[in-house]
Coordinates of C-alpha atoms in Angstrom, one line a residue:
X8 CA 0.0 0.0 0.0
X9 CA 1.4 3.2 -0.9
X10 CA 1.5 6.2 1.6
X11 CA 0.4 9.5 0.1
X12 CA 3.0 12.2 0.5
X13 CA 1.3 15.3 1.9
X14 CA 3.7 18.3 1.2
X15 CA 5.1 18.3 5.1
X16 CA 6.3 15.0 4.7
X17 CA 7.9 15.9 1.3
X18 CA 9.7 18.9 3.0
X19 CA 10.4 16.8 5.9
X20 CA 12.3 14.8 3.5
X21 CA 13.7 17.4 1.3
X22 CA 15.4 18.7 4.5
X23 CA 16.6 14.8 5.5
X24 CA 18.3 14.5 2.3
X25 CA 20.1 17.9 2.5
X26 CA 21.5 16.6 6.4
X27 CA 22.3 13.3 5.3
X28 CA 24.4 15.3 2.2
X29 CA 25.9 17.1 4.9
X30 CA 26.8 15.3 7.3
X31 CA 28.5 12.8 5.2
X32 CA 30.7 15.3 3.6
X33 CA 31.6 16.9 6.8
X34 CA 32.1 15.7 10.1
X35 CA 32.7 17.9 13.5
X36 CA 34.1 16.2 16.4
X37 CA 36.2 17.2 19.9
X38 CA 39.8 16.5 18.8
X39 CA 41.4 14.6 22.0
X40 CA 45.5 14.4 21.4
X41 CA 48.6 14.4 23.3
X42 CA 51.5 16.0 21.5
X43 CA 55.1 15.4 22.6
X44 CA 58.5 16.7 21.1
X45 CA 61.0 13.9 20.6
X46 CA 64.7 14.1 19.1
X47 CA 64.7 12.0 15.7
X48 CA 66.9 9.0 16.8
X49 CA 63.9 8.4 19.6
X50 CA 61.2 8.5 17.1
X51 CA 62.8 5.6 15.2
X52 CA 63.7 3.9 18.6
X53 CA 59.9 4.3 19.3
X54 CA 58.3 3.1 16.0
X55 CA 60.3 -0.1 16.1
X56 CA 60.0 -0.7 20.4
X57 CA 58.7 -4.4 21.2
X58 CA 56.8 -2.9 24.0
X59 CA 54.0 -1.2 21.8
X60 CA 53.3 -4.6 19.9
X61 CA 52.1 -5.8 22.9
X62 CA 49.7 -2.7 22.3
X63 CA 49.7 -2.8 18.8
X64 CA 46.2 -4.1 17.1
X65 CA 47.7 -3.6 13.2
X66 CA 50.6 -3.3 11.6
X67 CA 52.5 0.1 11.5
X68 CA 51.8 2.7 8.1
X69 CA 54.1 4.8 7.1
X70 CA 52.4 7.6 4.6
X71 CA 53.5 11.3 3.3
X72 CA 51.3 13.9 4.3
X73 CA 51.2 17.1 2.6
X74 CA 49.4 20.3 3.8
X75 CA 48.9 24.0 3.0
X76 CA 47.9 26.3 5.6
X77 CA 45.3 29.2 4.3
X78 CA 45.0 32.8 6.0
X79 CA 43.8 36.0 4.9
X80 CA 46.9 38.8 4.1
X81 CA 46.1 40.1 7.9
X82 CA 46.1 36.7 9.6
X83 CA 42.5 37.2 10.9
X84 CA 42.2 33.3 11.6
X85 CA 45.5 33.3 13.5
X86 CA 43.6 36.0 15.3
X87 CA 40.9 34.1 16.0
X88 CA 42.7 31.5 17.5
X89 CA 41.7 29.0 14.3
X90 CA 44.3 26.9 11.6
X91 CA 42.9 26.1 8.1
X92 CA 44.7 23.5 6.1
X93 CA 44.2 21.2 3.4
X94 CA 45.6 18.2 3.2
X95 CA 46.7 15.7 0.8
X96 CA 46.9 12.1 1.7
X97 CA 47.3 10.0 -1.0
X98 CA 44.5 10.5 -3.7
X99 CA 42.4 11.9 -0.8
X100 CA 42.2 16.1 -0.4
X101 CA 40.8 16.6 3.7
X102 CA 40.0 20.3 4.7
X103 CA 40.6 20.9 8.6
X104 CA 39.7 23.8 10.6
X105 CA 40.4 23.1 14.0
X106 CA 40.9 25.6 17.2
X107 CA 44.1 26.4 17.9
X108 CA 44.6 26.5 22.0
X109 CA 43.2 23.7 23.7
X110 CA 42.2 24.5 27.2
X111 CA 43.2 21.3 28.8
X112 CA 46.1 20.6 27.0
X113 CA 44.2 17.9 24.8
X114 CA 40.7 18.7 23.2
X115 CA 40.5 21.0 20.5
X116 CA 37.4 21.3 17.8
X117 CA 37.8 19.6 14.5
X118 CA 35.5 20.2 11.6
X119 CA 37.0 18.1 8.6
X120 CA 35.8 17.4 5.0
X121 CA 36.4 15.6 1.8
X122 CA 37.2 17.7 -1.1
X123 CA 37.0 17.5 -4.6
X124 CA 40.4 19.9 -5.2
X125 CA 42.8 22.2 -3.1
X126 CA 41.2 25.0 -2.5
X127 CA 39.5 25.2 0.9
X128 CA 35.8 25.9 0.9
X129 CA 34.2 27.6 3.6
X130 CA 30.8 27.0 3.1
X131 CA 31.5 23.5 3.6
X132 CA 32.4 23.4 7.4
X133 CA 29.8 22.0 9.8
X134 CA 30.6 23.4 12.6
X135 CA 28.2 26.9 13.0
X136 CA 30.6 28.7 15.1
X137 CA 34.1 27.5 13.1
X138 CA 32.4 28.7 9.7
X139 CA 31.0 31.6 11.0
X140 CA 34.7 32.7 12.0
X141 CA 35.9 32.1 9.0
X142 CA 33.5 33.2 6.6
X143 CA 33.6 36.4 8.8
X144 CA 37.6 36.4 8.1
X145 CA 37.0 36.0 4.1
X146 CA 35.3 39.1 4.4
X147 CA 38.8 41.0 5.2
X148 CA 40.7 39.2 2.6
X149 CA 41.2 36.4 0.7
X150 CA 42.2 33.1 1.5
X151 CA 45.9 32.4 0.7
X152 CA 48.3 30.2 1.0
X153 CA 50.7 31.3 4.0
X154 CA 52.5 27.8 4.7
X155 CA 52.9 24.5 4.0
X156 CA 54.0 20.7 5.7
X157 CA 55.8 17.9 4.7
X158 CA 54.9 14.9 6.9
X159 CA 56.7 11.2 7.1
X160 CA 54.1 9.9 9.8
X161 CA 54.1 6.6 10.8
X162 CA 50.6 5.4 12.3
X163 CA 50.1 2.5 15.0
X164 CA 46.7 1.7 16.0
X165 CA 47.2 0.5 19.9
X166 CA 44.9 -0.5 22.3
X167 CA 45.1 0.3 26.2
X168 CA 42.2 -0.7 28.8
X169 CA 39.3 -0.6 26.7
X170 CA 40.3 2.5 24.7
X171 CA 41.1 2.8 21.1
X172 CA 44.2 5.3 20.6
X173 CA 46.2 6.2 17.5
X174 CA 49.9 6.7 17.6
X175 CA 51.5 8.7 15.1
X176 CA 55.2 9.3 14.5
X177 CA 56.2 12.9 12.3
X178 CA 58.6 13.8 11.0
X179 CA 57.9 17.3 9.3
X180 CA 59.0 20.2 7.9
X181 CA 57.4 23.5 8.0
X182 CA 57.9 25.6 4.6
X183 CA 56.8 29.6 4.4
X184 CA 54.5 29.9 1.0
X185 CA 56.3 31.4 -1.6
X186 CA 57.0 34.7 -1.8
X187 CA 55.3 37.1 -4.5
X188 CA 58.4 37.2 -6.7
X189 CA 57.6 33.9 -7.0
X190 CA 60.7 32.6 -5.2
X191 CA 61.2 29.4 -4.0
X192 CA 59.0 28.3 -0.6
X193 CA 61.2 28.7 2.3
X194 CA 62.3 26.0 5.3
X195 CA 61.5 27.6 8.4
X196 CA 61.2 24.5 10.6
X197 CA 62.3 20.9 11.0
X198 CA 61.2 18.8 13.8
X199 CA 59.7 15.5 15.0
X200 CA 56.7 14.6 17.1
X201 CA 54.9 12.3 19.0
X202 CA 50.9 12.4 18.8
X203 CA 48.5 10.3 20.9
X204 CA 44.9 10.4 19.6
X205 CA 42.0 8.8 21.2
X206 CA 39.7 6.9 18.8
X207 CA 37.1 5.8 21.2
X208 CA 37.1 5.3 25.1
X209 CA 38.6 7.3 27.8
X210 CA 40.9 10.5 27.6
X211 CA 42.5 9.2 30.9
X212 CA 44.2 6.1 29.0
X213 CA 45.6 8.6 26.5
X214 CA 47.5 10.2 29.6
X215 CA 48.4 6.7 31.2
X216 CA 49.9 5.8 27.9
X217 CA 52.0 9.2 27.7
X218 CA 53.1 9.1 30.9
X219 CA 54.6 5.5 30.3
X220 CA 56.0 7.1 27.3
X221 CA 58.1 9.8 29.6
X222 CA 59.4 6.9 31.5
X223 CA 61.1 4.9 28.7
X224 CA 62.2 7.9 26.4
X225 CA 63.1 11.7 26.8
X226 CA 60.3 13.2 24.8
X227 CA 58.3 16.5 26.3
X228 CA 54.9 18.3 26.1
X229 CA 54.8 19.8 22.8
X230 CA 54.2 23.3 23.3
X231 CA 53.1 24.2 19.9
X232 CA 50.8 22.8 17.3
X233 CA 52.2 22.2 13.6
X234 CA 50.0 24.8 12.8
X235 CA 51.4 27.4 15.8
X236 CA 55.2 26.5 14.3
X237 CA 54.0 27.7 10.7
X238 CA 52.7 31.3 12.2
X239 CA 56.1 31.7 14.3
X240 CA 58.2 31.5 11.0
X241 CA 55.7 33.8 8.9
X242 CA 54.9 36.3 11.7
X243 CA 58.4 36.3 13.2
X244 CA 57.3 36.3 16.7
X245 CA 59.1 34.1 18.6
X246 CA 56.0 33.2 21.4
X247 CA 53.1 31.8 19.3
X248 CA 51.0 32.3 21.9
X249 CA 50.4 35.4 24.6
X250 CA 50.8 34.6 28.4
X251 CA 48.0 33.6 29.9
X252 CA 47.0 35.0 33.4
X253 CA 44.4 33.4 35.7
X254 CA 42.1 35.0 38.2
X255 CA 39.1 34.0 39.8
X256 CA 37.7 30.8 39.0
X257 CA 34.1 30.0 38.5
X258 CA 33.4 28.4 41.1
X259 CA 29.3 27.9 42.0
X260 CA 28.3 29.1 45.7
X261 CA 27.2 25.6 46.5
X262 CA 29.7 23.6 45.5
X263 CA 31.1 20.8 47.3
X264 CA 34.6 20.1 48.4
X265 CA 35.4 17.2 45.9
X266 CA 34.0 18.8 43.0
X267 CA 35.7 21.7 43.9
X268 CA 39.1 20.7 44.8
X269 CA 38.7 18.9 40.9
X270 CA 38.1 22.4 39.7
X271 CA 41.2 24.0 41.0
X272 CA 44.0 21.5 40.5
X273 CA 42.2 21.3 36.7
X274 CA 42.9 25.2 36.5
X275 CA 46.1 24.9 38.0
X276 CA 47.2 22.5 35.4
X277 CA 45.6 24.5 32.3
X278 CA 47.3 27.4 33.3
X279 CA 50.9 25.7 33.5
X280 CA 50.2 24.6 29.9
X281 CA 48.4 27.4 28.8
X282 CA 52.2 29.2 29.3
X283 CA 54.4 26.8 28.0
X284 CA 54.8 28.5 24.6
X285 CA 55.3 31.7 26.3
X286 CA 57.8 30.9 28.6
X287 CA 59.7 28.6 26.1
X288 CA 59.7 31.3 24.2
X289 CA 61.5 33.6 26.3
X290 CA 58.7 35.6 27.3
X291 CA 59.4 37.2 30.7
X292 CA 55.4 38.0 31.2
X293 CA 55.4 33.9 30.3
X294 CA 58.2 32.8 32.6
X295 CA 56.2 34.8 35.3
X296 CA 53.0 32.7 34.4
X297 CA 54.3 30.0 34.4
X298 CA 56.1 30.3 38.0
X299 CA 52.4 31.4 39.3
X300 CA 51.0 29.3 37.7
X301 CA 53.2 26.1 39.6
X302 CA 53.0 28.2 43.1
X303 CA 49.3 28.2 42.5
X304 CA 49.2 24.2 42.1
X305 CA 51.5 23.8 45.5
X306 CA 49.0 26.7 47.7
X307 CA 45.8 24.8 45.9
X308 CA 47.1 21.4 47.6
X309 CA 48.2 23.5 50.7
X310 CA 45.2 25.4 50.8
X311 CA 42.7 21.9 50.9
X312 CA 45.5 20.1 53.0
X313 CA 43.7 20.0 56.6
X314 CA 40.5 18.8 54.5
X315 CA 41.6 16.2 52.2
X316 CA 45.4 14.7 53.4
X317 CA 47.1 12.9 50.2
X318 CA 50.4 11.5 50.7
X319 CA 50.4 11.7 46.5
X320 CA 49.1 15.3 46.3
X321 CA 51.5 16.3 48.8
X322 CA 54.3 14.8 46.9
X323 CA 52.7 16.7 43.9
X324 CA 52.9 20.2 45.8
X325 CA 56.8 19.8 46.5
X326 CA 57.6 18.7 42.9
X327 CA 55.8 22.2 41.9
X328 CA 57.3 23.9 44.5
X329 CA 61.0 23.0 43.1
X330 CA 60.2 23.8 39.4
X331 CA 59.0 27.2 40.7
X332 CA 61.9 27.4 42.2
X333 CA 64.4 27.0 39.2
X334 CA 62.4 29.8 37.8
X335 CA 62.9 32.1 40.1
X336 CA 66.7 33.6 39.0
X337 CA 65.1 34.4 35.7
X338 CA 62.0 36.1 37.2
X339 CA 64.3 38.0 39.7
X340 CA 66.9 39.5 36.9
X341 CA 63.5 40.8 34.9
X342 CA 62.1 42.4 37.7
X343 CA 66.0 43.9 38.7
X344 CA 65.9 45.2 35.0
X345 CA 62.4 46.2 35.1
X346 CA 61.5 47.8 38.8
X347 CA 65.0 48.2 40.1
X348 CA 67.6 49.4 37.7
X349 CA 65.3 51.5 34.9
X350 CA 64.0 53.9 37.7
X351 CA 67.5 55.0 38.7
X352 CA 68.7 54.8 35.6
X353 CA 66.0 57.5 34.2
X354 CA 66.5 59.4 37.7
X355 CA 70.5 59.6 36.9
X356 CA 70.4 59.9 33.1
X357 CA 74.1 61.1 32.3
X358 CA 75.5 61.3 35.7
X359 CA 76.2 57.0 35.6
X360 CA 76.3 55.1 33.2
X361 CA 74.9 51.8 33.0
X362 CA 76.6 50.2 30.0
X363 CA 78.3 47.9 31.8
X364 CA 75.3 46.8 33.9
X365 CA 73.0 46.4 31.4
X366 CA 75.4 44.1 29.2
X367 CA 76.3 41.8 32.0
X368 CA 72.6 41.5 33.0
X369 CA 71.9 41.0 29.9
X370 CA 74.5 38.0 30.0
X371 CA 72.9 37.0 33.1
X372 CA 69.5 36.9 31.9
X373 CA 70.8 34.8 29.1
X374 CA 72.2 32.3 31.2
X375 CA 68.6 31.9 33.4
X376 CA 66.3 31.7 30.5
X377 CA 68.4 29.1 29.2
X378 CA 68.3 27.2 32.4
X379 CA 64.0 28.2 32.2
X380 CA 64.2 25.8 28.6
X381 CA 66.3 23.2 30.1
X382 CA 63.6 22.8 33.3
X383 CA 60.6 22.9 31.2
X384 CA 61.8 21.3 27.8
X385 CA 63.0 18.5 30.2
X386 CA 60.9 15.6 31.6
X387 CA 59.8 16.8 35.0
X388 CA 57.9 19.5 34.2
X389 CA 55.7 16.9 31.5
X390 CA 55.6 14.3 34.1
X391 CA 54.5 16.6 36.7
X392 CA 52.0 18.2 34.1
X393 CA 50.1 14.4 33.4
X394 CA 50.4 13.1 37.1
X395 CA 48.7 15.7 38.0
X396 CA 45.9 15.3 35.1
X397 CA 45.9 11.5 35.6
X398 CA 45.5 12.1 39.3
X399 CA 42.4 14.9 38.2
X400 CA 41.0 12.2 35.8
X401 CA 41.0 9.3 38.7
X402 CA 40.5 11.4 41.6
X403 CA 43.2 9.4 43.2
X404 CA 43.2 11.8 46.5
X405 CA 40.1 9.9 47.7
X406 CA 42.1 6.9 48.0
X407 CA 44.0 8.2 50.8
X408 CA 40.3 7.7 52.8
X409 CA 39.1 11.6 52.2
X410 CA 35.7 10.7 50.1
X411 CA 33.8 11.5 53.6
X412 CA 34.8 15.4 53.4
X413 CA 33.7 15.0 49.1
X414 CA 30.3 15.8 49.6
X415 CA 30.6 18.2 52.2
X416 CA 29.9 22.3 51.2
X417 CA 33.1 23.7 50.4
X418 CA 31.8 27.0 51.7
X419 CA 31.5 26.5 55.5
X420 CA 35.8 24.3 54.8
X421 CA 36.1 27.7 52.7
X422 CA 35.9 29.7 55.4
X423 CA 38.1 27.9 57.8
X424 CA 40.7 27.7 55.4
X425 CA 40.4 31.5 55.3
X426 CA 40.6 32.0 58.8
X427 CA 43.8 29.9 59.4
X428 CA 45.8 31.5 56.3
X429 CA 44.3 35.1 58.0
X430 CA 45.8 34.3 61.2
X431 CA 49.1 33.1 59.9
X432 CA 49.7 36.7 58.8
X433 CA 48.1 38.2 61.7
X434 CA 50.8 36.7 63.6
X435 CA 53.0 39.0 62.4
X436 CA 50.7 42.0 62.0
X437 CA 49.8 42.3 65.3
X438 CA 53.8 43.4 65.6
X439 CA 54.3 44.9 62.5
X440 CA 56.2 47.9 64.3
X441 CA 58.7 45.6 65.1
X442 CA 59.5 42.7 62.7
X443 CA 62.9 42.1 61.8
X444 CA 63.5 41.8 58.2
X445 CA 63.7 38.0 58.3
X446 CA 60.2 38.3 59.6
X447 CA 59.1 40.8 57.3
X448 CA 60.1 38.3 54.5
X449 CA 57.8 35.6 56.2
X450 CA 55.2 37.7 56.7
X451 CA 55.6 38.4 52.8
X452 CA 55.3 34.5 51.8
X453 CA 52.1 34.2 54.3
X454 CA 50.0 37.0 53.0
X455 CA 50.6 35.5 49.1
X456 CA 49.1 32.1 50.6
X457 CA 46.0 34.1 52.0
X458 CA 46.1 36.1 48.5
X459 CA 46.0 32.2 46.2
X460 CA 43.5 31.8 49.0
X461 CA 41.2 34.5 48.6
X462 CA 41.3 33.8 44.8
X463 CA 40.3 30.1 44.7
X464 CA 37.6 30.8 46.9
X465 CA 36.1 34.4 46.5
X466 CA 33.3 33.1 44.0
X467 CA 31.9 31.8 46.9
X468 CA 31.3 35.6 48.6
X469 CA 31.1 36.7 45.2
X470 CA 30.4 40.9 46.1
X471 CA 31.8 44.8 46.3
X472 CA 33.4 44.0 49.5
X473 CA 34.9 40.8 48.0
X474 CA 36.0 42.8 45.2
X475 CA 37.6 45.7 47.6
X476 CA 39.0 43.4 50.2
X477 CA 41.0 41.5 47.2
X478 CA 42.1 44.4 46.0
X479 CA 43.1 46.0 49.0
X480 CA 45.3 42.4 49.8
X481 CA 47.3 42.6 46.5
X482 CA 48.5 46.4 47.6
X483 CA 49.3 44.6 50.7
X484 CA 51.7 42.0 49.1
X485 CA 52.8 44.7 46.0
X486 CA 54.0 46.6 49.1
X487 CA 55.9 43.5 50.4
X488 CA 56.9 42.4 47.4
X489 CA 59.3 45.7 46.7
X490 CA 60.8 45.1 49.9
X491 CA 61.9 41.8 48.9
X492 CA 63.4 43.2 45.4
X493 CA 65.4 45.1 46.9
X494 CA 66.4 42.3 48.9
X495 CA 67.0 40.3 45.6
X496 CA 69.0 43.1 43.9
X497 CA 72.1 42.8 46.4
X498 CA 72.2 38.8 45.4
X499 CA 72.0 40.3 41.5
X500 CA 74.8 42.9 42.1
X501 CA 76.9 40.5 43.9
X502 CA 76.5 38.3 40.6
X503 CA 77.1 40.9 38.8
X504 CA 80.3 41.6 40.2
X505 CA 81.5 38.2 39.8
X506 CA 80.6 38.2 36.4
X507 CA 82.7 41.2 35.9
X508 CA 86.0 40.2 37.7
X509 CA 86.5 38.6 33.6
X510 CA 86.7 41.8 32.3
X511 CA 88.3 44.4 34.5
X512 CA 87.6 47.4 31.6
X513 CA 83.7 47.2 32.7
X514 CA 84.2 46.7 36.8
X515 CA 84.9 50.7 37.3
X516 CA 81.5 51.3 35.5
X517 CA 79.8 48.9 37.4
X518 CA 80.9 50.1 41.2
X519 CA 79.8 53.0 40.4
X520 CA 76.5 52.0 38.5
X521 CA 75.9 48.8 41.5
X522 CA 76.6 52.1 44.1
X523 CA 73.8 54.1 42.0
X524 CA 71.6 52.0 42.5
X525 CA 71.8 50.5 46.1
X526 CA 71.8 54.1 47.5
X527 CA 68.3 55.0 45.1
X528 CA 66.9 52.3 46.8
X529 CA 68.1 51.9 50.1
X530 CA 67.0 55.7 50.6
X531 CA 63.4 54.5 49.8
X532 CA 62.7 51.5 51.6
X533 CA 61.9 53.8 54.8
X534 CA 59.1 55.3 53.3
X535 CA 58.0 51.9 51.7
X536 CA 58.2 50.2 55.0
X537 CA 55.9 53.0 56.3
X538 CA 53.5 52.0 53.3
X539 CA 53.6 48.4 53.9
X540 CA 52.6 48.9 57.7
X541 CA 49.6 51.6 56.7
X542 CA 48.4 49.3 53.9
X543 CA 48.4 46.1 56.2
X544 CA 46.8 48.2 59.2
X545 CA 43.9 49.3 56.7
X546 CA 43.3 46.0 55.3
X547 CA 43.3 44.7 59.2
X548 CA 40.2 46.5 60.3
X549 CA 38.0 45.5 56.8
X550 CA 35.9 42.9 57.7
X551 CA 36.5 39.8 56.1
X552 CA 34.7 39.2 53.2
X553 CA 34.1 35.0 54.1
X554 CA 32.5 36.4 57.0

């Protein structure tokens, strides 16, 4: 018996047809990959280890992948934090357009489809928000061509637990597109990486599997895409990406304590990786972010101590604590340059010179933010990066017997964990008018605990006098914090100094310059003690915002 078609059921299947069309052509999807960097000789080690076979589900394939990257002339996708490429893989032409920065470290959005030549299409992408962006770009340019890669890749299909995860060894090359003269395209970068891809199951086994990686060869968190490499050689900035600062979190009032110790420590680690780039990069703003970023994880696990005791967290908080730590000299020669010696030098323009100074700093600095690479191109910052998300994915913390406290309100723990971080300061504050310096110092670290504090948890008393109270703690600790700089610049002169015994031509220059500056500042940390003490005594009688 045949149905008759009234004309909503034809348009019902008018619009069926056109979904089917599209969806088969295009497919949108959260991208979840871990990216390492790995030296060549360890990429072939890798691809022919007996260890993976007992992972392996297939044989190894070894394909060439080429793959032109399209912006407008003004780079308005790289602007929008989105890569367009297409690629050629065999007989098959793929468009991508994924995001660029993925939040945690692994998940980006992928739209990709089949096409019938090389030029990308637009019109084609799925994904409402990625076309919309780039449609919106087109309308400020053209699509070009701005770069291109050459891939070897080598692709193992693995299984681990019940999760389906692709392994793919690269070796690439990143050309810039031709220039108009029509010269030759040219090599900007050469390197090899290490991508694990989940297929189907759990983003956890991806992390379990990278982090047995780390412990059989010396790879590394990739900081950059393929796609963030290209825009470094055609923009000629050396930090793909801008540092990434962190403030309060968005945290609900009602949450509990388990959900929201999860939602910190997550933070904690997006922000580290958020930075890498940056601070890889020799960007002092992303060497800063990323040393906040590590003290934050080591006060988060501090902070929730008293309420949820984990042998493993704690072990977690020191590890942070002593890559923070190897930061530190490169932090303290910016801030010297920045805070300590331009203010006297632009005070004493032309009566002392600062030649000599500035080149040995300069030396100096060199010499830090080559030990900054070294720490976090090395494999304790990556294992500390996925033992941390591993211990986030499994919530291993309640292991150590702490699921009781899990459901509890966080706001009424909140609030204790406020008081005890308040009176640890107090303790000094009460005798402000007579600390020593070592207890000034102390009474610095305290207040930037009760400042991480106040940050996790002011969502919870979200407000004006929240707001103010913050704010009025930060002067607090700004006021500290010079006091300690000047602290730090007598280790930096004496460095200096020592540095300068080599060349005996630049140590007259430098007394005299080292003098300059101690005297500026020495004269000033009176009337910066006095600020310090007025600043603390007005944020003493503000009633605390948790209460």
């Amino acid at each position: 018996m045949r149905i008759e078609e009234s004309p909503e059921i034809r348009q019902f299947l008018r619009i069926a047809r056109v979904s089917h069309d599209r969806f088969r052509f295009s497919m949108t999807h959260d991208e979840v990959e871990l990216k390492f960097t790995a030296p060549p000789e360890v990429a072939g080690r890798l691809d022919r280890t007996k260890s993976l076979g007992q992972l392996g589900v297939g044989r190894a394939r070894t394909r060439k992948l080429h793959s032109t990257y399209y912006d407008t002339p003004e780079l308005h996708l790289l602007e929008n934090g989105i890569s367009l490429r297409v690629r050629r893989q065999g007989r098959a032409t793929l468009q991508s357009v994924k995001t660029q920065a993925a939040r945690d470290g692994m998940t980006r959005r992928e739209d990709e489809t089949p096409l019938t030549d090389t030029r990308p299409a637009p019109q084609l992408i799925q994904d409402d928000a990625l076309r919309g962006s780039v449609l919106a770009a087109e309308k400020h340019g053209t699509l070009r061509p701005v770069f291109a890669s050459d891939v070897q890749r080598t692709v193992r299909d693995l299984r681990s637990n019940d999760s389906r995860i692709k392994l793919a060894i690269d070796t690439a090359t990143i050309e810039c597109a031709p220039a108009a003269s029509g010269g030759p395209a040219a090599l900007a970068d050469s390197f090899c990486e290490i991508e694990l891809e989940l297929k189907s199951g759990k983003p956890v086994d991806v992390l379990r599997l990278g982090r047995a990686l780390l412990d059989r060869y010396p790879l590394a968190l990739s900081p950059m895409t393929k796609a963030e490499r290209g825009y470094v050689a055609v923009t000629g900035r050396a930090d793909p990406r801008l540092p990434v600062k962190r403030d309060a979190l968005e945290l609900s009032a009602d949450i509990d304590v388990g959900p929201a110790y999860l939602q910190i420590l997550t933070d904690c680690a997006d922000h580290a990786q958020a930075n890498l780039a940056a601070a890889l990069s020799d960007n002092a703003e992303g060497i800063h972010q990323m040393r906040v970023a590590l003290r934050r994880l080591r006060s988060a696990i501090d902070t929730f101590h008293p309420v949820i005791d984990s042998a493993a967290m704690k072990a977690l908080a020191r590890r942070a604590r002593d890559l923070a730590a190897e930061l530190s000299p490169a932090r303290d020669i910016d801030v010297f340059g920045d805070d300590i010696l331009c203010p006297v030098e632009q005070s004493l323009s032309g009566d002392v010179s600062f030649d000599s100074m500035r080149s040995l700093l300069s030396d100096l600095r060199r010499d830090a933010r080559r030990h900054v690479h070294e720490v976090l191109a090395g494999p304790r910052f990556s294992e500390l990066i996925l033992d941390l998300r591993i211990a986030c994915a499994e919530q291993s913390w309640f292991e150590d017997g702490n699921d009781s406290v899990a459901g509890e309100p966080l706001v009424d723990r909140a609030r204790s964990c406020l008081d005890r971080r308040y009176e640890s300061v107090d303790k000094y504050g009460r005798r402000i008018d007579k600390l020593a310096p070592a207890a000034r110092h102390e009474m610095r670290k305290r207040l930037k605990k009760l400042r991480y504090a106040a940050e996790f948890f002011a969502p919870l008393f979200a407000g004006r006098t929240t707001t103010r109270y913050r704010k009025e703690l930060a002067q607090v600790q700004d006021a500290f914090g010079y006091l300690n700089d000047v602290e730090v610049a007598h280790e930096i002169i004496a460095a200096l100094k020592d540095r300068a015994q080599l060349d005996e031509s630049a140590l007259g220059d430098l007394s005299l310059a080292c003098g300059a500056i101690i005297g500026w500042h020495e004269g000033r940390l009176k009337s910066a003690w006095c600020r310090a003490r007025r600043r603390w005594a007005k944020l003493a009688v503000r009633p605390a915002f948790w209460h």
